[in-house]
Amino acid sequence: MTISTAETRKLYQQVASSIADAIRDGLHKPGQRLPSERDLAEEYKVSRPTVREAMIALEIRGLVEARHGSGIYVTEAPRPEAPAPDLDIGAFELTEARRLIEGEVAALAAATITEEELTELASILDEMLVAGDNTDKGEQADRRFHIAIAGASRNAALVTVVENLWDLRYKSPLCRAMLSRARQMVARPLIHDHQAILSALRERDPAQARNAMREHLGQVIDNLLTATEIDALERARNEVAARRTELARRSSL
């Protein structure tokens, strides 16, 4: 498949759409294992992270399934597909946008935040600490923390932008699935990042607040990369093990 630079859809959507067409046309049959991530990346002339996003999109649409320790297979009895437009925003794109925008929001908030707002942020942090990073309550508190910082910027437009960016993660099944996986790969508790942001805001230091927010969201991007890389490495290891087993079997004939 040749991917046109004039095509407005995301690369992962193009790859997912092409593979979905191949499945419907019978080129990939039910129960058949799809080519390796490396082979698909070479075939479609895209990066391996793009292939990973495409695989997650196809899994959400019910066309493929990941079998632990084996690879990605066409589902035996595909369920009705989720419409592709619901898969519009990827987690990498969303978090990159948040890093750019919320870094500046934090810098502005550092110059205008009140003691009452700092107290509110500290209270939200306490809720996050009790709830834990990987729970619904923890995520809800996380959202409130970031929106409260936007509110402290005294800019209603920025509040709306931050709210919309958070809402996008729930509207996109692809984004939600990837961020859920990434939360399991946290190298350090995210509460530590939020404490650093609050500390910078208390200091009324815009540069420090900007850096703390950008470092926090940069860590989220790193967690996303780690999550997709671990999945890919595990599949690669199992593919090599399967080849070795097959070679050993053939050698014994």
Coordinates of C-alpha atoms in Angstrom, one line a residue:
M1 CA 0.0 0.0 0.0
T2 CA 1.3 3.5 -0.9
I3 CA 0.2 6.1 1.6
S4 CA -0.5 9.5 0.1
T5 CA 0.9 12.6 1.7
A6 CA -2.4 14.3 0.7
E7 CA -4.5 11.9 2.7
T8 CA -5.9 13.7 5.7
R9 CA -6.5 10.6 7.9
K10 CA -3.9 9.6 10.4
L11 CA -1.3 7.1 9.3
Y12 CA -2.5 4.5 11.8
Q13 CA -6.0 4.9 10.5
Q14 CA -4.8 4.3 6.9
V15 CA -2.9 1.2 8.0
A16 CA -5.9 -0.1 10.0
S17 CA -8.3 0.6 7.2
S18 CA -6.1 -1.3 4.7
I19 CA -5.7 -4.3 6.9
A20 CA -9.5 -4.3 7.6
D21 CA -10.1 -4.3 3.9
A22 CA -7.7 -7.2 3.5
I23 CA -9.6 -9.1 6.2
R24 CA -12.9 -8.5 4.6
D25 CA -11.5 -9.5 1.2
G26 CA -10.3 -12.8 2.7
L27 CA -6.6 -12.1 2.3
H28 CA -6.3 -12.6 6.1
K29 CA -8.7 -15.3 7.1
P30 CA -10.4 -15.9 10.5
G31 CA -8.0 -17.5 12.9
Q32 CA -4.9 -16.6 10.8
R33 CA -2.0 -14.8 12.5
L34 CA -1.2 -11.4 10.9
P35 CA 2.4 -10.7 9.7
S36 CA 4.9 -9.5 12.3
E37 CA 5.0 -5.8 13.4
R38 CA 8.3 -5.4 11.5
D39 CA 6.9 -6.9 8.3
L40 CA 3.8 -4.7 8.5
A41 CA 5.9 -1.6 9.1
E42 CA 8.0 -2.4 6.0
E43 CA 4.9 -3.2 3.9
Y44 CA 3.1 0.0 4.7
K45 CA 6.2 2.1 5.0
V46 CA 5.4 3.5 8.4
S47 CA 7.0 3.3 11.9
R48 CA 6.4 0.4 14.2
P49 CA 4.6 2.6 16.8
T50 CA 2.1 3.5 14.0
V51 CA 1.6 -0.3 13.4
R52 CA 1.0 -0.7 17.1
E53 CA -1.7 2.0 17.1
A54 CA -3.3 0.4 14.1
M55 CA -3.4 -3.0 15.8
I56 CA -5.1 -1.5 18.9
A57 CA -7.6 0.2 16.6
L58 CA -8.4 -3.1 14.8
E59 CA -8.7 -4.8 18.2
I60 CA -11.2 -2.2 19.4
R61 CA -13.1 -2.6 16.1
G62 CA -13.4 -6.3 16.8
L63 CA -11.4 -7.5 13.8
V64 CA -8.3 -8.8 15.5
E65 CA -7.3 -10.2 18.9
A66 CA -4.0 -10.3 20.7
R67 CA -3.1 -13.8 21.9
H68 CA -0.7 -13.7 24.8
G69 CA 2.7 -15.0 23.8
S70 CA 1.6 -15.7 20.2
G71 CA 0.8 -12.6 18.2
I72 CA -2.1 -10.8 16.6
Y73 CA -4.8 -13.0 15.0
V74 CA -7.9 -12.3 12.9
T75 CA -10.9 -13.0 15.1
E76 CA -12.8 -16.2 14.4
A77 CA -16.2 -14.5 14.6
P78 CA -15.7 -10.7 14.4
R79 CA -18.2 -8.7 16.4
P80 CA -19.9 -5.7 14.8
E81 CA -17.2 -3.1 14.1
A82 CA -17.0 0.2 16.0
P83 CA -17.2 3.1 13.4
A84 CA -13.7 4.2 12.5
P85 CA -14.4 7.9 13.2
D86 CA -14.6 7.0 16.9
L87 CA -10.9 6.2 16.7
D88 CA -9.8 9.6 15.6
I89 CA -7.4 10.7 18.3
G90 CA -4.3 8.7 19.4
A91 CA -2.8 8.8 22.9
F92 CA 0.5 10.1 21.6
E93 CA -1.1 13.0 19.8
L94 CA -3.3 13.9 22.7
T95 CA -0.6 13.9 25.3
E96 CA 1.8 15.8 23.0
A97 CA -0.9 18.5 22.7
R98 CA -1.5 18.5 26.4
R99 CA 2.2 18.9 27.1
L100 CA 2.5 21.9 24.9
I101 CA -0.6 23.7 26.1
E102 CA -0.8 22.7 29.8
G103 CA 2.9 23.7 30.2
E104 CA 2.0 27.3 29.3
V105 CA -1.2 27.1 31.3
A106 CA 0.8 26.2 34.4
A107 CA 3.3 29.0 33.8
L108 CA 0.4 31.5 33.6
A109 CA -1.3 30.0 36.6
A110 CA 1.9 30.4 38.7
A111 CA 1.7 34.2 38.3
T112 CA -2.0 34.5 39.2
I113 CA -2.9 31.6 41.6
T114 CA -4.4 32.4 45.0
E115 CA -3.9 30.8 48.3
E116 CA -7.4 29.4 48.2
E117 CA -6.7 27.7 44.9
L118 CA -3.4 26.3 46.2
T119 CA -5.4 24.8 49.1
E120 CA -7.9 23.3 46.7
L121 CA -5.1 21.7 44.7
A122 CA -3.5 20.3 47.8
S123 CA -6.9 18.8 48.8
I124 CA -7.2 17.2 45.3
L125 CA -3.7 15.7 45.7
D126 CA -4.8 14.1 49.0
E127 CA -7.7 12.5 47.2
M128 CA -5.3 11.2 44.5
L129 CA -3.0 9.8 47.1
V130 CA -5.8 7.9 48.8
A131 CA -7.4 6.7 45.5
G132 CA -4.1 5.7 43.8
D133 CA -3.0 6.4 40.2
N134 CA -4.7 3.4 38.5
T135 CA -8.3 3.8 39.7
D136 CA -11.3 5.6 38.3
K137 CA -11.4 7.9 41.4
G138 CA -7.7 8.6 40.9
E139 CA -8.2 9.6 37.3
Q140 CA -11.2 11.8 38.1
A141 CA -9.1 13.6 40.7
D142 CA -6.3 13.9 38.2
R143 CA -8.7 15.6 35.7
R144 CA -9.9 18.0 38.4
F145 CA -6.3 18.9 39.4
H146 CA -5.4 19.9 35.8
I147 CA -8.6 21.8 35.2
A148 CA -8.2 23.6 38.5
I149 CA -4.8 24.8 37.4
A150 CA -6.3 26.0 34.2
G151 CA -8.9 27.9 36.2
A152 CA -6.1 29.6 38.2
S153 CA -4.8 31.0 34.9
R154 CA -7.8 33.4 34.8
N155 CA -8.4 32.6 31.2
A156 CA -11.7 31.0 30.3
A157 CA -10.5 30.0 26.8
L158 CA -7.7 27.9 28.3
V159 CA -10.0 26.2 30.7
T160 CA -12.2 25.2 27.8
V161 CA -9.2 23.9 25.9
V162 CA -7.9 21.8 28.8
E163 CA -11.4 20.4 29.5
N164 CA -11.8 19.5 25.8
L165 CA -8.4 17.7 25.7
W166 CA -9.4 15.7 28.7
D167 CA -12.8 14.8 27.2
L168 CA -11.1 13.6 24.0
R169 CA -9.4 10.8 25.9
Y170 CA -12.8 9.4 26.8
K171 CA -14.4 9.9 23.4
S172 CA -11.6 7.9 21.6
P173 CA -11.6 4.2 22.4
L174 CA -8.1 4.0 20.9
C175 CA -6.8 6.8 23.2
R176 CA -8.5 5.3 26.2
A177 CA -7.1 1.8 25.6
M178 CA -3.5 3.1 25.1
L179 CA -3.6 5.3 28.2
S180 CA -5.0 2.5 30.3
R181 CA -2.1 0.2 29.2
A182 CA 0.4 3.0 29.9
R183 CA -0.9 3.5 33.4
Q184 CA 0.3 0.0 34.2
M185 CA 3.9 1.0 33.1
V186 CA 4.4 3.9 35.5
A187 CA 8.1 4.1 36.4
R188 CA 7.3 6.3 39.4
P189 CA 3.9 7.2 41.0
L190 CA 2.3 10.1 39.1
I191 CA 1.4 11.7 42.4
H192 CA 5.1 12.7 42.6
D193 CA 4.8 14.6 39.4
H194 CA 1.7 16.4 40.7
Q195 CA 3.4 17.3 43.9
A196 CA 6.3 18.9 41.9
I197 CA 3.7 20.9 39.9
L198 CA 2.0 22.1 43.1
S199 CA 5.4 23.0 44.7
A200 CA 6.3 25.2 41.6
L201 CA 2.9 26.9 41.8
R202 CA 3.4 27.6 45.5
E203 CA 6.7 29.3 44.6
R204 CA 4.9 31.4 42.0
D205 CA 7.6 30.4 39.6
P206 CA 6.3 30.3 36.0
A207 CA 9.4 28.7 34.5
Q208 CA 9.5 26.0 37.2
A209 CA 5.7 25.4 36.9
R210 CA 6.0 25.1 33.1
N211 CA 8.9 22.6 33.4
A212 CA 7.2 20.5 36.0
M213 CA 4.0 20.2 33.9
R214 CA 6.0 19.4 30.8
E215 CA 8.1 16.8 32.6
H216 CA 5.0 15.2 34.0
L217 CA 3.3 14.8 30.6
G218 CA 6.6 13.8 29.0
Q219 CA 6.6 10.9 31.5
V220 CA 3.1 9.9 30.3
I221 CA 4.5 9.8 26.8
D222 CA 7.4 7.7 27.9
N223 CA 4.9 5.3 29.6
L224 CA 3.0 5.0 26.4
L225 CA 6.2 4.1 24.5
T226 CA 7.1 1.6 27.2
A227 CA 3.7 0.0 27.1
T228 CA 3.8 -0.5 23.3
E229 CA 7.4 -1.6 23.2
I230 CA 6.8 -4.3 25.9
D231 CA 3.9 -5.7 23.9
A232 CA 6.1 -5.7 20.7
L233 CA 9.1 -7.2 22.4
E234 CA 7.1 -10.0 23.9
R235 CA 5.6 -10.9 20.6
A236 CA 9.0 -10.8 19.0
R237 CA 10.5 -13.1 21.6
N238 CA 7.7 -15.5 21.2
E239 CA 8.0 -15.5 17.4
V240 CA 11.7 -16.3 17.8
A241 CA 11.0 -19.1 20.3
A242 CA 8.4 -20.6 17.9
R243 CA 10.9 -20.5 15.0
R244 CA 13.5 -22.3 17.2
T245 CA 11.0 -24.9 18.2
E246 CA 10.1 -25.5 14.6
L247 CA 13.7 -25.7 13.5
A248 CA 14.5 -28.1 16.3
R249 CA 11.5 -30.3 15.2
R250 CA 12.6 -30.3 11.6
S251 CA 16.2 -31.1 12.5
S252 CA 15.1 -34.1 14.4
L253 CA 13.3 -35.6 11.3

